[in-house]
Tab-separated table of C-alpha atoms in Angstrom:
chain	number	residue	atom	x	y	z
A	31	ASP	CA	0.477	-0.135	-0.176
A	32	THR	CA	1.690	3.392	-1.137
A	33	GLY	CA	-0.852	5.410	0.466
A	34	VAL	CA	-1.026	7.623	3.127
A	35	SER	CA	-1.179	5.793	6.820
A	36	GLN	CA	-2.455	6.708	10.257
A	37	ASN	CA	-2.631	5.010	13.042
A	38	PRO	CA	-4.505	4.128	15.219
A	39	ARG	CA	-7.573	4.168	13.184
A	40	HIS	CA	-9.469	5.028	16.911
A	41	LYS	CA	-8.258	5.754	19.767
A	42	ILE	CA	-11.042	6.690	23.516
A	43	THR	CA	-9.030	7.951	25.651
A	44	LYS	CA	-9.971	10.120	29.076
A	45	ARG	CA	-9.930	13.604	29.352
A	46	GLY	CA	-6.693	14.284	30.728
A	47	GLN	CA	-4.337	12.240	29.351
A	48	ASN	CA	-2.396	12.567	26.510
A	49	VAL	CA	-2.577	11.398	23.501
A	50	THR	CA	0.278	10.216	20.414
A	51	PHE	CA	-0.859	9.924	16.787
A	52	ARG	CA	1.333	9.315	13.793
A	53	CYS	CA	1.003	9.339	9.925
A	54	ASP	CA	3.480	7.954	7.375
A	55	PRO	CA	2.897	10.313	3.915
A	56	ILE	CA	3.522	8.544	0.920
A	57	SER	CA	6.879	7.742	0.341
A	58	GLU	CA	8.706	10.982	-2.196
A	59	HIS	CA	6.077	13.520	-0.487
A	60	ASN	CA	8.332	16.349	0.981
A	61	ARG	CA	5.371	18.240	2.200
A	62	LEU	CA	3.080	16.436	4.963
A	63	TYR	CA	-0.270	18.630	6.067
A	64	TRP	CA	-2.628	17.920	9.611
A	65	TYR	CA	-6.202	18.407	9.715
A	66	ARG	CA	-8.610	18.242	12.219
A	67	GLN	CA	-12.159	17.642	11.082
A	68	THR	CA	-15.098	17.768	12.980
A	69	LEU	CA	-19.087	16.823	12.427
A	70	GLY	CA	-20.337	18.899	10.148
A	71	GLN	CA	-17.096	20.898	9.024
A	72	GLY	CA	-14.769	20.921	6.149
A	73	PRO	CA	-10.941	19.938	7.602
A	74	GLU	CA	-10.024	22.325	9.491
A	75	PHE	CA	-6.068	23.448	8.639
A	76	LEU	CA	-3.563	22.838	12.084
A	77	THR	CA	0.172	22.442	10.804
A	78	TYR	CA	2.304	21.977	8.151
A	79	PHE	CA	6.031	20.548	7.331
A	80	GLN	CA	8.368	20.309	4.672
A	81	ASN	CA	10.873	17.852	5.349
A	82	GLU	CA	11.505	17.576	8.695
A	83	ALA	CA	10.955	21.489	9.192
A	84	GLN	CA	7.408	22.810	10.964
A	85	LEU	CA	6.777	25.783	8.392
A	86	GLU	CA	3.023	26.999	9.649
A	87	LYS	CA	0.952	26.364	12.685
A	88	SER	CA	-2.923	27.571	13.010
A	89	ARG	CA	-4.200	29.494	15.582
A	90	LEU	CA	-6.363	26.198	15.817
A	91	LEU	CA	-3.002	24.525	17.414
A	92	SER	CA	-2.864	25.724	21.461
A	93	ASP	CA	0.109	24.649	23.153
A	94	ARG	CA	-1.395	21.383	23.990
A	95	PHE	CA	-0.798	20.013	21.033
A	96	SER	CA	2.618	19.095	19.121
A	97	ALA	CA	3.614	17.950	16.193
A	98	GLU	CA	7.627	16.675	14.906
A	99	ARG	CA	8.620	14.703	11.668
A	100	PRO	CA	12.068	14.556	12.895
A	101	LYS	CA	13.501	13.052	9.915
A	102	GLY	CA	11.701	14.247	7.057
A	103	SER	CA	9.521	10.867	7.004
A	104	PHE	CA	6.639	9.915	9.087
A	105	SER	CA	5.270	12.593	11.650
A	106	THR	CA	3.841	12.623	14.839
A	107	LEU	CA	0.772	14.339	15.907
A	108	GLU	CA	0.740	14.349	20.478
A	109	ILE	CA	-2.406	15.705	22.442
A	110	GLN	CA	-1.614	16.896	26.114
A	111	ARG	CA	-3.776	17.082	28.791
A	112	THR	CA	-7.051	16.608	26.353
A	113	GLU	CA	-10.649	17.826	26.516
A	114	GLN	CA	-13.272	17.115	25.519
A	115	GLY	CA	-13.388	19.374	22.961
A	116	ASP	CA	-10.343	17.413	21.242
A	117	SER	CA	-12.328	14.889	20.325
A	118	ALA	CA	-12.690	15.275	15.827
A	119	MET	CA	-11.174	13.199	12.958
A	120	TYR	CA	-7.254	13.837	12.472
A	121	LEU	CA	-5.819	13.769	9.204
A	122	CYS	CA	-3.094	13.654	7.852
A	123	ALA	CA	-2.116	14.431	4.511
A	124	SER	CA	0.952	14.336	2.206
A	125	SER	CA	2.008	16.207	-1.508
A	126	LEU	CA	5.105	16.474	-3.887
A	127	GLY	CA	5.142	20.408	-2.731
A	128	ALA	CA	5.608	21.289	-6.594
A	129	THR	CA	2.692	23.354	-7.681
A	130	ASP	CA	-0.546	22.448	-9.040
A	131	THR	CA	-0.231	18.919	-7.106
A	132	GLU	CA	-3.066	17.616	-4.998
A	133	ALA	CA	-2.407	17.015	-1.028
A	134	PHE	CA	-3.363	13.204	-0.508
A	135	PHE	CA	-5.490	11.876	2.966
A	136	GLY	CA	-5.112	9.162	4.940
A	137	GLN	CA	-7.908	7.503	6.264
A	138	GLY	CA	-8.292	9.497	9.710
A	139	THR	CA	-7.363	8.900	13.709
A	140	ARG	CA	-11.138	9.234	15.126
A	141	LEU	CA	-10.266	10.614	18.775
A	142	THR	CA	-13.212	10.657	21.506
A	143	VAL	CA	-12.311	12.085	24.366
A	144	VAL	CA	-14.212	10.926	27.690
B	205	ASP	CA	-14.811	33.857	9.026
B	206	GLN	CA	-15.881	31.110	6.355
B	207	GLN	CA	-13.226	31.811	3.329
B	208	VAL	CA	-14.746	28.433	1.010
B	209	LYS	CA	-18.273	28.314	1.297
B	210	GLN	CA	-20.852	25.516	-0.076
B	211	ASN	CA	-23.837	26.829	0.540
B	212	SER	CA	-26.360	23.169	-0.304
B	213	PRO	CA	-25.471	21.307	2.559
B	214	SER	CA	-27.297	18.366	0.426
B	215	LEU	CA	-27.723	17.088	-3.432
B	216	SER	CA	-30.115	14.249	-4.635
B	217	VAL	CA	-30.037	13.450	-8.047
B	218	GLN	CA	-31.015	10.483	-10.350
B	219	GLU	CA	-28.571	8.120	-11.157
B	220	GLY	CA	-27.880	9.081	-15.335
B	221	ARG	CA	-28.305	12.288	-14.717
B	222	ILE	CA	-25.629	15.573	-14.300
B	223	SER	CA	-24.893	16.478	-10.837
B	224	ILE	CA	-23.522	20.366	-10.532
B	225	LEU	CA	-22.385	21.112	-6.728
B	226	ASN	CA	-21.742	24.426	-6.515
B	227	CYS	CA	-18.547	26.345	-4.303
B	228	ASP	CA	-17.898	30.193	-3.750
B	229	TYR	CA	-14.519	31.976	-1.854
B	230	THR	CA	-14.168	35.272	-1.079
B	231	ASN	CA	-10.552	35.687	-0.565
B	232	SER	CA	-8.714	36.890	-4.200
B	233	MET	CA	-5.140	35.266	-3.865
B	234	PHE	CA	-6.850	31.357	-3.951
B	235	ASP	CA	-5.517	30.148	-7.444
B	236	TYR	CA	-5.221	26.673	-7.017
B	237	PHE	CA	-9.182	24.968	-6.321
B	238	LEU	CA	-9.842	21.534	-5.773
B	239	TRP	CA	-13.051	18.668	-4.946
B	240	TYR	CA	-11.814	16.248	-2.675
B	241	LYS	CA	-15.207	12.978	-2.152
B	242	LYS	CA	-15.306	11.303	1.162
B	243	TYR	CA	-17.104	8.961	2.445
B	244	PRO	CA	-18.214	8.255	5.982
B	245	ALA	CA	-15.315	6.929	8.339
B	246	GLU	CA	-11.993	7.575	5.741
B	247	GLY	CA	-10.265	10.626	4.443
B	248	PRO	CA	-10.826	12.367	1.493
B	249	THR	CA	-9.780	11.204	-2.275
B	250	PHE	CA	-9.132	13.787	-4.137
B	251	LEU	CA	-10.587	14.336	-7.733
B	252	ILE	CA	-10.066	17.204	-9.589
B	253	SER	CA	-8.439	20.446	-9.915
B	254	ILE	CA	-8.210	23.676	-11.377
B	255	SER	CA	-5.415	26.405	-11.599
B	256	SER	CA	-6.621	29.927	-11.362
B	257	ILE	CA	-4.490	30.210	-15.537
B	258	LYS	CA	-7.721	27.999	-16.770
B	259	ASP	CA	-11.372	28.207	-16.445
B	260	LYS	CA	-12.231	24.006	-17.238
B	261	ASN	CA	-10.631	20.858	-16.436
B	262	GLU	CA	-12.432	17.570	-17.443
B	263	ASP	CA	-11.415	14.310	-16.367
B	264	GLY	CA	-13.344	11.631	-17.501
B	265	ARG	CA	-17.405	11.615	-16.076
B	266	PHE	CA	-15.885	14.740	-13.365
B	267	THR	CA	-15.591	18.513	-14.915
B	268	VAL	CA	-14.656	21.389	-12.516
B	269	PHE	CA	-15.390	25.092	-13.969
B	270	LEU	CA	-13.971	28.350	-12.597
B	271	ASN	CA	-14.977	31.449	-13.043
B	272	LYS	CA	-12.837	34.309	-11.293
B	273	SER	CA	-14.531	36.775	-11.918
B	274	ALA	CA	-17.635	35.579	-9.810
B	275	LYS	CA	-15.326	34.148	-7.588
B	276	HIS	CA	-17.721	31.017	-8.490
B	277	LEU	CA	-16.233	26.890	-9.428
B	278	SER	CA	-18.615	23.928	-10.198
B	279	LEU	CA	-17.747	20.754	-10.431
B	280	HIS	CA	-20.332	18.929	-12.556
B	281	ILE	CA	-20.752	14.991	-12.934
B	282	VAL	CA	-21.748	13.376	-15.637
B	283	PRO	CA	-23.392	10.876	-15.808
B	284	SER	CA	-23.830	10.432	-12.254
B	285	GLN	CA	-24.195	7.160	-10.292
B	286	PRO	CA	-25.335	5.655	-7.363
B	287	GLY	CA	-21.495	4.880	-6.086
B	288	ASP	CA	-20.783	8.683	-6.566
B	289	SER	CA	-23.310	9.457	-3.816
B	290	ALA	CA	-20.529	10.901	-0.707
B	291	VAL	CA	-19.974	13.902	0.464
B	292	TYR	CA	-17.971	16.205	-1.705
B	293	PHE	CA	-15.301	19.054	-1.082
B	294	CYS	CA	-14.150	21.901	-2.488
B	295	ALA	CA	-10.873	23.187	-1.432
B	296	ALA	CA	-8.957	26.027	-2.517
B	297	SER	CA	-4.950	27.298	-2.205
B	298	ALA	CA	-3.648	31.067	-2.065
B	299	ARG	CA	0.475	29.717	-3.718
B	300	TYR	CA	1.867	33.130	-3.578
B	301	GLY	CA	5.523	32.480	-3.742
B	302	GLY	CA	5.537	28.825	-3.365
B	303	ALA	CA	3.961	28.642	-0.267
B	304	THR	CA	2.293	26.132	1.289
B	305	ASN	CA	-0.728	24.742	-0.642
B	306	LYS	CA	-2.409	24.968	3.049
B	307	LEU	CA	-6.181	23.872	1.683
B	308	ILE	CA	-8.945	25.524	2.502
B	309	PHE	CA	-12.232	23.450	2.528
B	310	GLY	CA	-15.101	24.436	2.374
B	311	THR	CA	-18.211	22.700	4.479
B	312	GLY	CA	-19.273	20.011	1.961
B	313	THR	CA	-22.170	19.075	-0.144
B	314	LEU	CA	-23.777	15.983	0.267
B	315	LEU	CA	-24.986	14.403	-2.721
B	316	ALA	CA	-26.788	11.193	-3.131
B	317	VAL	CA	-27.631	9.092	-6.548
B	318	GLN	CA	-30.535	8.004	-6.749
B	319	PRO	CA	-30.750	4.266	-8.850
């Protein structure tokens, strides 16, 4: 399978716990994006990497959120001290980074904070 | 501030007929537009895109039209098939300076194609 892979697919956690999600992009893609989607909304941009460098973070990304892409390949998104409002689908996407190239999405991680 | 708007939450079409999904945007810096299709519990799947230097792009049954002066784009699906039933998202990007290609999404339109 050469698509974008996200793990886990589902995560249920208690409020206040930390969670970490992983994204493996398409191998030759140097850009990696994280999005969040809640019910009835479109995906909202969270952050993006060009290789290992995190180049942009949305105002949606509070201090409790941190993302890394240490070797320019896979990425992790950690949420500390989870809140019920963090419940959402977290989507990862990757692209070649050239002009006119689309982003390919993974299947997402569904987070439920109880 | 919703920069990309899909004002029709849902659309129902008969199999074999044309489906037309609409999208409006407000940011004049957007210069690349995409349509994604999404099934429940899956990530969005890329369908078709268009650059602002064009006004039409066609791929099989899917055609996207861009009207820059009206800041409006539409996706035409002809003929519609039951397997096309899904949520369709319009997305836009401002690629100034070779920037992020960060996508701004609309809220989606649920298409139901009736057999």
